[in-house]
Coordinates of C-alpha atoms in Angstrom, one line a residue:
Chain A
M1 CA 42.1 18.1 -95.7
D2 CA 42.0 20.0 -92.5
R3 CA 40.9 17.9 -89.6
T4 CA 39.2 20.7 -87.6
Q5 CA 36.8 21.3 -90.5
I6 CA 35.3 17.9 -90.2
A7 CA 35.3 17.6 -86.5
P8 CA 32.0 18.4 -84.8
P9 CA 31.8 21.6 -82.7
I10 CA 33.8 21.3 -79.4
K11 CA 30.7 21.8 -77.2
A12 CA 28.7 18.9 -78.4
P13 CA 30.4 16.0 -76.6
L14 CA 30.6 18.0 -73.3
A15 CA 27.0 18.7 -73.4
S16 CA 26.2 15.1 -73.7
L17 CA 28.1 14.2 -70.5
P18 CA 26.1 13.0 -67.5
A19 CA 24.7 15.8 -65.3
Q20 CA 27.1 15.1 -62.3
T21 CA 30.1 16.3 -64.3
P22 CA 29.3 19.7 -65.5
P23 CA 31.7 21.0 -68.2
S24 CA 32.9 23.8 -65.9
R25 CA 34.3 21.3 -63.4
L26 CA 36.3 19.6 -66.0
A27 CA 37.7 22.8 -67.3
R28 CA 38.5 24.1 -63.8
G29 CA 40.4 20.9 -63.0
R30 CA 42.7 21.5 -65.8
V31 CA 43.4 25.0 -64.9
D32 CA 44.1 25.0 -61.1
G33 CA 44.8 21.4 -60.3
G34 CA 47.1 20.4 -63.1
P35 CA 46.5 17.5 -65.5
L36 CA 47.0 14.7 -62.9
L37 CA 44.3 16.1 -60.5
A38 CA 42.0 16.6 -63.5
R39 CA 42.4 12.9 -64.4
L40 CA 41.5 11.9 -60.8
R41 CA 38.4 14.1 -60.9
R42 CA 37.1 12.3 -63.9
P43 CA 34.2 10.0 -63.4
W44 CA 35.2 6.5 -62.0
S45 CA 33.9 4.6 -65.0
D46 CA 36.1 6.7 -67.3
R47 CA 39.1 6.1 -65.2
L48 CA 38.4 2.4 -65.1
A49 CA 38.0 2.2 -68.9
N50 CA 41.3 4.2 -69.2
L51 CA 43.1 1.8 -67.0
A52 CA 41.7 -1.4 -68.6
L53 CA 42.3 -0.2 -72.2
G54 CA 45.7 1.1 -71.3
T55 CA 46.7 -2.2 -69.7
T56 CA 45.8 -4.1 -72.8
S57 CA 47.8 -1.8 -75.1
L58 CA 50.7 -2.0 -72.6
L59 CA 50.5 -5.8 -72.7
T60 CA 50.8 -5.7 -76.5
C61 CA 54.0 -3.6 -76.2
L62 CA 55.3 -5.9 -73.5
T63 CA 54.7 -9.0 -75.5
V64 CA 56.5 -7.6 -78.5
G65 CA 59.4 -6.5 -76.3
A66 CA 59.6 -9.7 -74.4
M67 CA 59.5 -11.8 -77.6
V68 CA 62.3 -9.8 -79.3
A69 CA 64.4 -10.0 -76.1
L70 CA 63.9 -13.7 -75.7
V71 CA 64.7 -14.5 -79.3
A72 CA 67.8 -12.2 -79.2
V73 CA 69.1 -13.8 -76.0
R74 CA 68.7 -17.3 -77.4
A75 CA 70.2 -16.4 -80.7
W76 CA 73.2 -14.7 -79.1
P77 CA 75.6 -17.7 -79.0
T78 CA 75.2 -18.4 -82.8
L79 CA 75.7 -14.7 -83.6
T80 CA 78.8 -14.3 -81.4
H81 CA 80.4 -17.6 -82.6
N82 CA 79.9 -16.8 -86.3
G83 CA 80.0 -13.0 -86.4
L84 CA 78.8 -11.5 -89.7
A85 CA 80.1 -14.5 -91.6
W86 CA 76.9 -16.1 -90.3
L87 CA 75.2 -14.6 -93.4
G88 CA 78.0 -15.5 -95.8
S89 CA 78.3 -18.6 -97.9
G90 CA 80.5 -21.7 -97.4
G91 CA 79.7 -25.4 -97.1
E92 CA 76.2 -26.8 -97.1
V93 CA 73.9 -25.1 -94.5
D94 CA 71.6 -28.2 -94.4
R95 CA 74.4 -30.5 -93.4
Q96 CA 75.7 -27.9 -90.9
I97 CA 72.3 -27.7 -89.2
E98 CA 71.8 -31.5 -89.3
G99 CA 75.2 -31.9 -87.7
M100 CA 74.0 -29.8 -84.8
V101 CA 71.2 -32.3 -83.8
A102 CA 73.9 -34.7 -82.5
T103 CA 76.1 -32.1 -80.7
S104 CA 76.2 -32.3 -76.9
N105 CA 74.5 -30.3 -74.3
H106 CA 77.6 -28.2 -73.8
P107 CA 78.6 -27.5 -77.4
S108 CA 82.0 -26.4 -78.3
A109 CA 82.4 -23.2 -80.4
S110 CA 82.8 -25.2 -83.6
A111 CA 79.3 -26.7 -83.1
Y112 CA 77.8 -23.4 -83.9
H113 CA 79.4 -23.1 -87.3
V114 CA 76.7 -22.1 -89.8
R115 CA 76.8 -20.1 -93.1
A116 CA 73.2 -19.1 -94.0
W117 CA 73.6 -17.4 -97.3
P118 CA 71.6 -19.9 -99.3
L119 CA 68.7 -19.4 -96.9
L120 CA 68.9 -15.6 -97.1
Y121 CA 69.1 -15.9 -100.9
G122 CA 66.1 -18.3 -101.0
T123 CA 64.0 -16.0 -98.7
L124 CA 64.8 -12.9 -100.8
L125 CA 64.3 -14.8 -104.1
S126 CA 60.9 -16.3 -103.3
T127 CA 59.6 -13.1 -101.7
G128 CA 60.9 -11.0 -104.6
L129 CA 59.5 -13.2 -107.3
A130 CA 56.1 -13.3 -105.5
L131 CA 56.0 -9.5 -105.2
A132 CA 57.0 -9.1 -108.8
V133 CA 53.9 -11.1 -109.8
A134 CA 51.5 -9.8 -107.0
V135 CA 52.1 -6.1 -107.1
P136 CA 51.1 -5.3 -110.7
F137 CA 48.3 -7.9 -110.6
S138 CA 46.7 -6.5 -107.5
L139 CA 47.1 -2.9 -108.7
L140 CA 45.3 -3.7 -111.9
S141 CA 42.6 -5.8 -110.4
S142 CA 41.9 -3.2 -107.7
I143 CA 41.5 -0.5 -110.4
F144 CA 39.1 -2.8 -112.2
I145 CA 37.1 -3.6 -109.0
V146 CA 36.7 0.0 -107.9
E147 CA 36.6 2.1 -111.1
F148 CA 35.3 -0.1 -113.8
A149 CA 33.4 -3.1 -112.6
P150 CA 29.6 -3.0 -112.5
K151 CA 28.2 -2.8 -108.9
L152 CA 27.2 -6.5 -108.7
V153 CA 30.5 -7.8 -110.1
R154 CA 32.3 -5.5 -107.7
K155 CA 30.4 -6.9 -104.7
V156 CA 31.0 -10.5 -105.7
I157 CA 34.7 -10.0 -106.5
S158 CA 35.5 -8.1 -103.3
L159 CA 33.7 -10.8 -101.3
L160 CA 35.7 -13.5 -102.9
V161 CA 39.0 -11.6 -102.5
R162 CA 38.3 -11.3 -98.8
L163 CA 37.6 -15.0 -98.6
L164 CA 40.8 -15.8 -100.4
A165 CA 42.7 -13.6 -98.1
S166 CA 41.6 -15.6 -95.1
V167 CA 42.4 -19.1 -96.5
P168 CA 45.0 -20.8 -94.2
S169 CA 48.4 -21.1 -95.9
V170 CA 48.5 -24.9 -95.4
I171 CA 45.6 -25.3 -97.8
Y172 CA 47.6 -23.5 -100.5
G173 CA 50.5 -25.8 -99.6
L174 CA 48.3 -28.9 -100.0
V175 CA 47.1 -27.8 -103.5
G176 CA 50.7 -27.0 -104.4
I177 CA 52.1 -30.4 -103.3
M178 CA 49.2 -32.4 -104.8
V179 CA 48.8 -30.6 -108.1
L180 CA 51.4 -28.0 -109.0
V181 CA 54.6 -29.8 -107.8
P182 CA 53.9 -33.1 -109.7
F183 CA 52.7 -31.1 -112.8
V184 CA 56.0 -29.1 -112.9
G185 CA 58.1 -32.2 -112.1
N186 CA 56.5 -34.4 -114.7
H187 CA 55.5 -32.0 -117.5
L188 CA 57.6 -28.8 -117.4
V189 CA 61.0 -30.2 -116.3
T190 CA 62.5 -32.0 -119.2
I191 CA 64.9 -35.0 -119.0
P192 CA 67.8 -33.1 -120.6
E193 CA 67.3 -30.4 -118.0
K194 CA 67.4 -32.9 -115.2
R195 CA 70.4 -34.6 -116.7
S196 CA 72.3 -31.3 -117.0
L197 CA 72.1 -30.8 -113.3
I198 CA 73.1 -34.3 -112.1
G199 CA 75.7 -33.7 -109.5
T200 CA 74.4 -30.2 -108.8
V201 CA 70.8 -30.6 -107.6
E202 CA 67.7 -32.9 -108.1
L203 CA 64.8 -31.4 -110.0
T204 CA 61.6 -33.0 -108.8
G205 CA 59.1 -30.1 -109.4
A206 CA 59.3 -28.8 -105.8
S207 CA 60.9 -25.5 -106.7
V208 CA 61.3 -21.8 -106.1
G209 CA 59.0 -21.1 -109.1
V210 CA 56.1 -23.0 -107.5
A211 CA 56.7 -21.5 -104.1
A212 CA 56.8 -17.9 -105.5
L213 CA 53.7 -18.5 -107.6
I214 CA 51.7 -19.8 -104.6
L215 CA 53.1 -17.0 -102.4
A216 CA 51.8 -14.5 -105.0
V217 CA 48.4 -16.1 -104.9
M218 CA 48.4 -15.8 -101.1
I219 CA 49.5 -12.2 -100.9
T220 CA 47.5 -10.8 -103.8
P221 CA 44.1 -10.9 -102.0
I222 CA 45.5 -8.9 -99.0
M223 CA 46.9 -6.3 -101.4
V224 CA 43.8 -6.1 -103.4
A225 CA 41.7 -5.7 -100.3
L226 CA 43.9 -2.8 -99.0
I227 CA 44.4 -1.1 -102.3
S228 CA 40.8 -1.2 -103.4
D229 CA 39.7 0.2 -100.0
A230 CA 42.0 3.1 -100.4
L231 CA 40.9 3.6 -104.0
A232 CA 37.3 3.7 -103.0
A233 CA 38.1 6.3 -100.4
V234 CA 39.5 8.8 -103.0
P235 CA 37.0 11.7 -103.0
N236 CA 34.7 11.6 -106.1
A237 CA 35.2 15.3 -106.7
W238 CA 38.9 14.6 -107.5
R239 CA 38.0 12.1 -110.2
E240 CA 35.3 14.3 -111.6
G241 CA 37.7 17.2 -111.7
A242 CA 40.0 15.1 -114.0
L243 CA 37.1 13.8 -116.1
A244 CA 35.8 17.3 -116.5
L245 CA 39.1 18.3 -118.1
G246 CA 38.3 15.7 -120.8
V247 CA 40.7 12.8 -120.0
H248 CA 39.3 9.3 -120.3
K249 CA 38.6 7.2 -117.3
L250 CA 41.7 5.1 -117.2
R251 CA 43.9 8.2 -117.5
A252 CA 42.0 9.9 -114.7
T253 CA 42.4 6.9 -112.5
L254 CA 46.1 6.6 -113.1
A255 CA 46.8 10.3 -112.8
V256 CA 44.6 11.1 -109.9
S257 CA 43.4 8.2 -107.9
L258 CA 46.4 6.0 -108.1
R259 CA 48.7 8.9 -107.3
A260 CA 46.6 9.8 -104.3
I261 CA 46.8 6.3 -102.8
R262 CA 50.5 5.8 -103.1
P263 CA 51.0 5.6 -99.3
A264 CA 48.3 2.8 -99.3
I265 CA 50.1 0.9 -102.0
V266 CA 53.4 1.1 -100.1
A267 CA 51.7 -0.1 -96.9
A268 CA 50.0 -2.9 -98.7
T269 CA 53.2 -4.0 -100.3
A270 CA 55.0 -3.9 -97.0
L271 CA 52.3 -6.0 -95.4
A272 CA 52.3 -8.5 -98.2
C273 CA 56.1 -8.6 -98.1
A274 CA 56.1 -9.4 -94.4
R275 CA 53.6 -12.2 -94.9
A276 CA 55.7 -13.6 -97.8
L277 CA 58.9 -13.4 -95.7
G278 CA 57.3 -15.2 -92.8
E279 CA 55.5 -17.9 -94.7
A280 CA 56.8 -21.2 -93.5
V281 CA 54.5 -24.2 -93.8
M282 CA 53.5 -23.7 -97.4
I283 CA 57.1 -23.0 -98.6
S284 CA 58.3 -26.0 -96.7
M285 CA 55.8 -28.2 -98.5
V286 CA 56.4 -27.0 -102.1
S287 CA 59.9 -25.5 -102.3
G288 CA 61.8 -28.8 -102.1
S289 CA 63.3 -27.7 -98.7
T290 CA 66.8 -27.9 -100.0
S291 CA 69.3 -25.2 -99.1
F292 CA 70.3 -24.7 -102.7
A293 CA 71.0 -21.4 -104.3
P294 CA 69.2 -21.4 -107.7
N295 CA 71.5 -20.2 -110.4
I296 CA 70.2 -18.1 -113.3
S297 CA 73.0 -19.2 -115.5
H298 CA 71.3 -22.6 -115.8
G299 CA 68.7 -20.9 -118.0
P300 CA 65.7 -19.0 -116.8
L301 CA 63.2 -21.9 -116.8
T302 CA 65.6 -24.3 -115.1
F303 CA 66.3 -21.6 -112.6
L304 CA 62.6 -21.4 -111.6
A305 CA 62.5 -25.2 -111.3
E306 CA 65.4 -25.4 -108.8
P307 CA 64.6 -26.1 -105.2
V308 CA 65.2 -23.5 -102.4
R309 CA 64.8 -23.2 -98.7
T310 CA 63.9 -20.1 -96.7
F311 CA 64.6 -19.0 -93.1
A312 CA 61.0 -19.6 -92.0
S313 CA 60.7 -23.0 -93.7
S314 CA 64.1 -24.0 -92.3
I315 CA 62.8 -23.4 -88.8
V316 CA 59.7 -25.5 -89.5
D317 CA 61.8 -28.3 -91.1
N318 CA 64.2 -28.5 -88.3
H319 CA 61.8 -28.1 -85.4
E320 CA 62.1 -31.9 -84.8
G321 CA 65.5 -31.4 -83.2
F322 CA 64.4 -28.4 -81.2
G323 CA 65.0 -28.5 -77.5
G324 CA 67.6 -31.2 -77.8
A325 CA 70.8 -29.5 -78.8
P326 CA 71.6 -25.9 -77.7
A327 CA 73.6 -25.2 -80.9
L328 CA 70.6 -26.1 -83.1
D329 CA 68.2 -24.1 -80.9
S330 CA 70.4 -21.0 -81.0
T331 CA 70.8 -21.3 -84.8
L332 CA 67.0 -21.5 -85.3
Y333 CA 66.6 -18.6 -82.9
S334 CA 69.1 -16.6 -85.0
F335 CA 66.9 -17.2 -88.1
A336 CA 63.9 -16.1 -86.1
L337 CA 65.7 -13.0 -85.0
L338 CA 66.6 -12.1 -88.6
L339 CA 62.9 -12.5 -89.6
L340 CA 61.7 -10.3 -86.7
F341 CA 64.3 -7.8 -87.5
S342 CA 63.3 -7.7 -91.2
A343 CA 59.6 -7.3 -90.1
I344 CA 60.6 -4.3 -88.0
V345 CA 62.7 -2.8 -90.8
L346 CA 59.8 -3.3 -93.2
S347 CA 57.3 -1.5 -91.1
I348 CA 59.7 1.4 -90.3
G349 CA 60.8 1.5 -93.9
A350 CA 57.2 1.6 -95.2
Y351 CA 56.5 4.4 -92.7
L352 CA 59.5 6.4 -93.9
I353 CA 58.6 6.0 -97.6
K354 CA 55.0 7.0 -96.9
L355 CA 56.1 10.3 -95.2
P356 CA 57.0 12.3 -98.4
L357 CA 54.0 10.8 -100.2
R358 CA 51.6 12.1 -97.6
R359 CA 51.0 15.4 -99.3
Y360 CA 49.1 13.6 -102.1
Q361 CA 47.2 11.6 -99.6
A362 CA 43.4 11.3 -99.8
V363 CA 42.8 9.2 -96.9
R364 CA 44.6 8.7 -93.6
Chain B
M1 CA 24.7 -0.3 -68.1
Q2 CA 22.8 -3.5 -67.5
P3 CA 23.5 -5.3 -70.8
T4 CA 27.2 -4.5 -70.6
R5 CA 27.4 -5.9 -67.1
R6 CA 25.7 -9.0 -68.3
V7 CA 28.2 -9.4 -71.1
A8 CA 31.0 -8.8 -68.7
A9 CA 29.7 -11.4 -66.2
L10 CA 29.3 -13.9 -69.1
L11 CA 32.9 -13.3 -70.2
A12 CA 34.2 -13.7 -66.7
A13 CA 32.2 -16.9 -66.3
T14 CA 33.5 -18.4 -69.6
F15 CA 37.0 -17.4 -68.6
T16 CA 36.9 -19.1 -65.2
L17 CA 35.3 -22.2 -66.7
S18 CA 37.9 -22.5 -69.4
I19 CA 40.6 -22.4 -66.8
T20 CA 39.0 -24.8 -64.3
L21 CA 37.4 -27.4 -66.6
P22 CA 40.6 -28.8 -68.1
A23 CA 42.0 -29.1 -64.6
V24 CA 39.0 -31.2 -63.6
A25 CA 39.4 -33.3 -66.7
L26 CA 43.0 -34.0 -65.7
A27 CA 41.8 -36.0 -62.7
S28 CA 41.7 -39.2 -64.7
S29 CA 45.2 -40.1 -65.9
T30 CA 46.3 -38.9 -69.3
L31 CA 49.2 -40.5 -71.0
S32 CA 50.9 -38.2 -73.5
I33 CA 52.9 -39.8 -76.3
S34 CA 54.8 -38.2 -79.2
G35 CA 57.5 -39.2 -81.7
A36 CA 58.0 -41.4 -84.8
T37 CA 55.7 -41.0 -87.7
A38 CA 56.5 -44.6 -88.8
S39 CA 55.1 -46.2 -85.6
F40 CA 52.2 -43.7 -85.3
P41 CA 49.7 -46.0 -87.1
L42 CA 50.6 -48.9 -84.8
V43 CA 50.6 -46.9 -81.6
S44 CA 47.3 -45.3 -82.4
L45 CA 45.7 -48.7 -82.9
L46 CA 47.2 -49.9 -79.6
T47 CA 46.0 -46.9 -77.6
Q48 CA 42.5 -47.2 -79.0
R49 CA 42.2 -50.8 -77.9
Y50 CA 43.8 -50.1 -74.5
A51 CA 41.5 -47.1 -73.9
K52 CA 38.5 -49.4 -74.5
L53 CA 39.8 -51.9 -72.0
N54 CA 40.9 -49.4 -69.4
K55 CA 38.4 -46.5 -69.2
K56 CA 40.4 -44.5 -66.7
V57 CA 43.3 -43.9 -69.1
K58 CA 43.2 -41.2 -71.7
F59 CA 45.8 -40.8 -74.4
K60 CA 47.2 -37.6 -76.0
L61 CA 48.9 -38.8 -79.2
S62 CA 51.1 -36.7 -81.5
Q63 CA 53.7 -37.3 -84.2
G64 CA 56.7 -35.2 -85.3
G65 CA 59.5 -37.8 -85.8
T66 CA 61.7 -39.9 -83.6
Q67 CA 63.9 -37.1 -82.6
V68 CA 61.0 -35.0 -81.4
G69 CA 59.8 -37.8 -79.2
I70 CA 63.3 -38.3 -77.8
N71 CA 63.7 -34.6 -77.0
E72 CA 60.2 -34.2 -75.6
V73 CA 60.4 -37.2 -73.3
A74 CA 63.9 -36.2 -72.1
A75 CA 62.6 -32.7 -71.3
G76 CA 59.6 -34.2 -69.5
R77 CA 57.0 -32.7 -71.9
V78 CA 55.5 -36.1 -72.7
S79 CA 55.4 -39.3 -70.7
V80 CA 56.3 -41.7 -73.5
A81 CA 58.1 -41.3 -76.8
D82 CA 57.6 -43.4 -79.9
V83 CA 61.0 -44.2 -81.5
S84 CA 61.7 -46.1 -84.7
R85 CA 65.4 -46.6 -84.4
D86 CA 67.8 -48.2 -82.0
P87 CA 69.3 -46.1 -79.1
L88 CA 72.2 -43.9 -80.2
P89 CA 75.2 -42.8 -78.2
A90 CA 74.1 -39.1 -78.7
D91 CA 70.7 -39.7 -77.0
P92 CA 70.2 -37.9 -73.7
A93 CA 71.2 -40.0 -70.7
G94 CA 68.6 -41.7 -68.5
L95 CA 66.2 -42.8 -71.2
V96 CA 64.9 -46.4 -71.1
F97 CA 64.0 -48.1 -74.4
Y98 CA 61.2 -50.7 -74.3
P99 CA 61.0 -52.6 -77.7
I100 CA 57.3 -53.1 -78.6
A101 CA 57.3 -54.6 -82.1
K102 CA 59.5 -55.1 -85.2
Y103 CA 58.8 -53.5 -88.6
Y104 CA 60.5 -53.7 -92.0
L105 CA 61.8 -51.1 -94.3
C106 CA 61.2 -51.4 -98.1
V107 CA 62.9 -49.7 -101.0
V108 CA 60.1 -48.3 -103.0
T109 CA 59.6 -46.9 -106.5
N110 CA 56.7 -45.3 -108.4
K111 CA 53.9 -47.7 -109.5
S112 CA 54.7 -47.0 -113.1
N113 CA 58.2 -48.4 -112.6
P114 CA 57.5 -51.9 -111.2
L115 CA 61.1 -52.8 -110.4
A116 CA 61.1 -56.3 -108.9
N117 CA 64.5 -56.6 -107.2
L118 CA 67.7 -54.8 -106.4
T119 CA 70.9 -56.2 -104.9
Q120 CA 72.5 -54.5 -101.9
A121 CA 75.3 -53.1 -104.2
Q122 CA 72.7 -51.6 -106.5
V123 CA 70.7 -50.0 -103.6
E124 CA 73.9 -48.6 -102.2
A125 CA 75.0 -47.2 -105.6
I126 CA 71.6 -45.5 -106.2
F127 CA 71.3 -44.0 -102.7
T128 CA 74.8 -42.7 -102.6
G129 CA 74.6 -41.1 -106.1
K130 CA 76.9 -43.5 -108.0
V131 CA 74.2 -44.6 -110.4
T132 CA 72.2 -41.6 -111.6
E133 CA 70.2 -42.9 -114.6
W134 CA 67.4 -45.5 -114.6
R135 CA 68.9 -47.0 -117.7
G136 CA 71.8 -48.1 -115.5
V137 CA 69.4 -50.2 -113.4
P138 CA 68.4 -53.6 -115.0
G139 CA 64.7 -54.3 -114.8
A140 CA 63.6 -50.6 -114.4
S141 CA 61.0 -49.3 -116.9
A142 CA 61.5 -45.6 -116.0
N143 CA 63.9 -43.6 -118.1
G144 CA 65.8 -40.5 -117.3
P145 CA 67.6 -39.5 -114.1
I146 CA 66.8 -41.1 -110.8
D147 CA 65.1 -38.9 -108.2
V148 CA 66.1 -40.1 -104.7
I149 CA 63.5 -39.0 -102.2
S150 CA 64.8 -39.3 -98.7
R151 CA 63.9 -38.2 -95.1
N152 CA 65.3 -35.4 -93.0
A153 CA 68.1 -36.1 -90.6
A154 CA 65.9 -36.5 -87.5
A155 CA 64.0 -39.5 -89.0
G156 CA 64.5 -42.9 -87.3
T157 CA 63.7 -44.7 -90.6
L158 CA 66.6 -42.8 -92.4
S159 CA 69.0 -43.9 -89.7
N160 CA 67.8 -47.5 -89.9
F161 CA 67.8 -47.6 -93.7
Q162 CA 71.4 -46.5 -93.7
T163 CA 72.5 -49.1 -91.2
L164 CA 70.4 -52.0 -92.5
L165 CA 70.2 -51.6 -96.3
I166 CA 73.2 -49.5 -97.5
G167 CA 75.9 -50.8 -95.2
G168 CA 76.2 -47.8 -93.0
K169 CA 76.8 -45.3 -95.8
K170 CA 75.0 -41.9 -95.9
V171 CA 72.2 -41.3 -98.3
S172 CA 73.4 -38.5 -100.6
G173 CA 73.1 -37.2 -104.2
P174 CA 75.7 -37.6 -106.9
K175 CA 79.0 -35.9 -105.8
G176 CA 77.2 -35.0 -102.6
A177 CA 74.6 -32.8 -104.4
P178 CA 71.5 -32.1 -102.3
I179 CA 68.5 -34.5 -102.7
A180 CA 64.8 -34.1 -101.7
E181 CA 64.3 -34.7 -98.0
K182 CA 60.8 -35.0 -96.7
P183 CA 59.7 -34.2 -93.1
S184 CA 57.4 -37.2 -92.7
E185 CA 56.8 -40.7 -94.1
G186 CA 53.4 -39.6 -95.6
L187 CA 55.0 -36.8 -97.5
Q188 CA 57.9 -39.0 -98.6
R189 CA 55.3 -41.5 -100.0
Q190 CA 53.3 -38.8 -101.6
A191 CA 56.4 -37.5 -103.5
I192 CA 57.2 -41.0 -104.7
E193 CA 53.6 -41.7 -105.7
K194 CA 53.6 -38.6 -107.9
D195 CA 57.1 -38.9 -109.5
P196 CA 57.6 -41.7 -112.1
N197 CA 61.4 -41.4 -111.7
A198 CA 61.4 -41.6 -107.9
I199 CA 63.0 -44.0 -105.5
G200 CA 62.9 -44.0 -101.7
F201 CA 62.4 -46.1 -98.6
L202 CA 59.3 -46.5 -96.5
S203 CA 58.3 -48.6 -93.5
G204 CA 56.2 -51.7 -94.5
Y205 CA 52.9 -50.1 -93.4
F206 CA 53.4 -47.1 -95.6
A207 CA 54.9 -49.1 -98.5
S208 CA 51.9 -51.4 -98.6
Q209 CA 49.8 -49.0 -100.7
G210 CA 50.3 -46.4 -103.5
V211 CA 53.9 -47.4 -104.4
N212 CA 55.8 -50.4 -105.7
D213 CA 58.0 -52.2 -103.2
V214 CA 61.2 -53.6 -104.5
G215 CA 62.8 -56.8 -103.3
F216 CA 66.2 -56.7 -101.6
G217 CA 68.9 -59.2 -102.5
G218 CA 66.4 -61.6 -104.1
V219 CA 63.9 -61.5 -101.1
G220 CA 60.6 -59.8 -101.6
C221 CA 59.8 -57.0 -99.2
T222 CA 56.7 -58.5 -97.5
L223 CA 55.5 -59.0 -94.0
A224 CA 55.9 -62.8 -94.3
N225 CA 59.5 -62.6 -95.4
A226 CA 60.3 -60.1 -92.6
D227 CA 58.6 -62.3 -90.1
S228 CA 60.5 -65.4 -91.2
G229 CA 63.8 -63.5 -90.8
Q230 CA 64.8 -63.8 -94.5
Y231 CA 64.4 -60.1 -95.3
A232 CA 67.3 -58.0 -94.2
G233 CA 65.6 -54.6 -93.5
V234 CA 63.9 -55.4 -90.1
A235 CA 64.1 -52.9 -87.3
R236 CA 62.4 -52.3 -83.9
F237 CA 59.8 -49.8 -82.6
Y238 CA 60.4 -48.7 -79.1
E239 CA 58.4 -46.9 -76.4
V240 CA 60.8 -44.7 -74.5
T241 CA 60.4 -43.2 -71.0
K242 CA 62.6 -41.0 -68.9
G243 CA 63.9 -43.4 -66.2
K244 CA 62.0 -46.7 -65.7
A245 CA 58.4 -46.5 -66.8
K246 CA 56.0 -45.8 -63.9
G247 CA 52.2 -45.8 -63.3
A248 CA 50.0 -45.6 -66.4
A249 CA 53.0 -45.7 -68.8
A250 CA 54.3 -48.8 -67.2
S251 CA 51.0 -50.7 -67.3
F252 CA 50.4 -49.6 -71.0
I253 CA 53.9 -50.9 -72.0
N254 CA 53.3 -54.1 -70.0
W255 CA 50.0 -54.6 -71.7
I256 CA 51.6 -54.3 -75.2
D257 CA 54.3 -56.7 -74.1
S258 CA 52.0 -59.4 -72.6
S259 CA 48.4 -59.2 -73.8
R260 CA 47.1 -61.3 -76.7
S261 CA 44.9 -58.5 -78.1
A262 CA 48.0 -56.3 -78.5
K263 CA 49.9 -59.1 -80.2
Q264 CA 46.9 -59.5 -82.6
I265 CA 47.0 -55.8 -83.5
I266 CA 50.7 -55.9 -84.1
S267 CA 50.7 -58.9 -86.3
T268 CA 48.3 -57.4 -88.8
Q269 CA 51.0 -55.2 -90.4
W270 CA 54.0 -55.5 -88.1
I271 CA 55.9 -58.3 -86.4
A272 CA 55.2 -59.1 -82.7
L273 CA 58.2 -59.7 -80.5
K274 CA 58.7 -63.3 -79.5

């Protein structure tokens, strides 16, 4: 799609400018005064708007920059004392963090000792499981909403989806802790299962499975909203072209529409992934908040019933000690830095993946 | 142009008001308190009564745990901290602890497992992971493995439970395996309420509903037994200030210490200091 074809003729906006700035003056400014002079000659209200809007966008950039800088500076002691082994395994990270609460105001190098592998594993595991459920589910339901549902159904469902997307995460956490966790603990986890893990970990129902399931419920509406918007924007002519060749509707959707919106699918997945990585309160409530690394060799169902702790929920769970011990502060900041870093990697990664897909793109 | 200007003026006015109004409100004295979730119900009752008697004082009350209170008062972010454990050597220097009441800690189980009594040795064995099955506990009607539901390290009730009821040992799972640690008393009780195999510890106020409280060493975990001194698990709530309490904080703490209405509130669920 060529942008110039859709754009209105160049003259139209100039003609609608107020009388005191004839088009010729604007044009002349650019030629003999250079761009700076031209900007000065623009009407005062335009310059004001430019300045005001520019300041707000600049503020956004400054906030992001300042935040990354602050977190990085505060995380630095932990990173330098642990090196890359910071992300390795060794000992119990819960005990290591708890021990920091009681360290002094001038901690020795050993106070910073932390091995965060179980947290990294927990974060990746809960996010990965949630995405594995949410991506196919949201793809299929967006296809239904846009291509197959009757108009009324479509309107009702998309309204509900948008509502679901705006529910605060703590509400999902409450439902999880009141309903799902006791259900899993009392009905799905069996006594032999519990017994087999005595001395390893306690199975109470608060688990990586429940956390991933609720995460999936939380991120699906966002993905459905984004993907169905993109699907709806695929030009009708493309669909009709496929249908005219005699393929049935599902085939046309999969071959044409879905292919055309691949960048949107990547973007939606990246956004959902970022939300899942950063979710703290809900996970802290339903995951058991134990830095245990679930082990698939215990059997797939037991594996899902094992507790877990993520970086974000670890920050929430330990905020009680915050501001008291520099070693603890720095460690929590290092978790925050990793989360910030992964958010940045995600958005850049999604952008890079989208690039080669753009030639199929229907909508920008 | 006109409507946009009006909107802009309105926005500017709202902005100015939102900045100046709170500043005006601050003119009467506000006492900010944060800290222990265990003493929160008591402190909230006390502040309500005090605010009625003394219209000039307003309270800003928040929870978070003993350690939050300690850190915030030491950093000067709040004027008073609620604390549910005795002072520790690691506490920041310069804090003054004012005891305001005594409370008791109960060992609790799920309602469906109405265990009547445990000896100190039994409690110690369960909470340090030496006994892992309910069938190893005489009098228990639950079966299967024991789920120990504990609090996070910053909790004052955990530190008191360890000193008072399990002889200074650390709460842990079998062979040091991780156990469930909840960030507040409410969540700890909720987990025990929902899990028939659970055991944990709660302050008397939280243990009084929804769960079964277990006697300790032959003495029932009740307010009367705690009051008479027979029950072992009795600890103190403190109000903590940075340096000696001054101004509104001092008069509030004095009022708790000396007034009859404060003592009345305390003795409903807690134990007044004599």
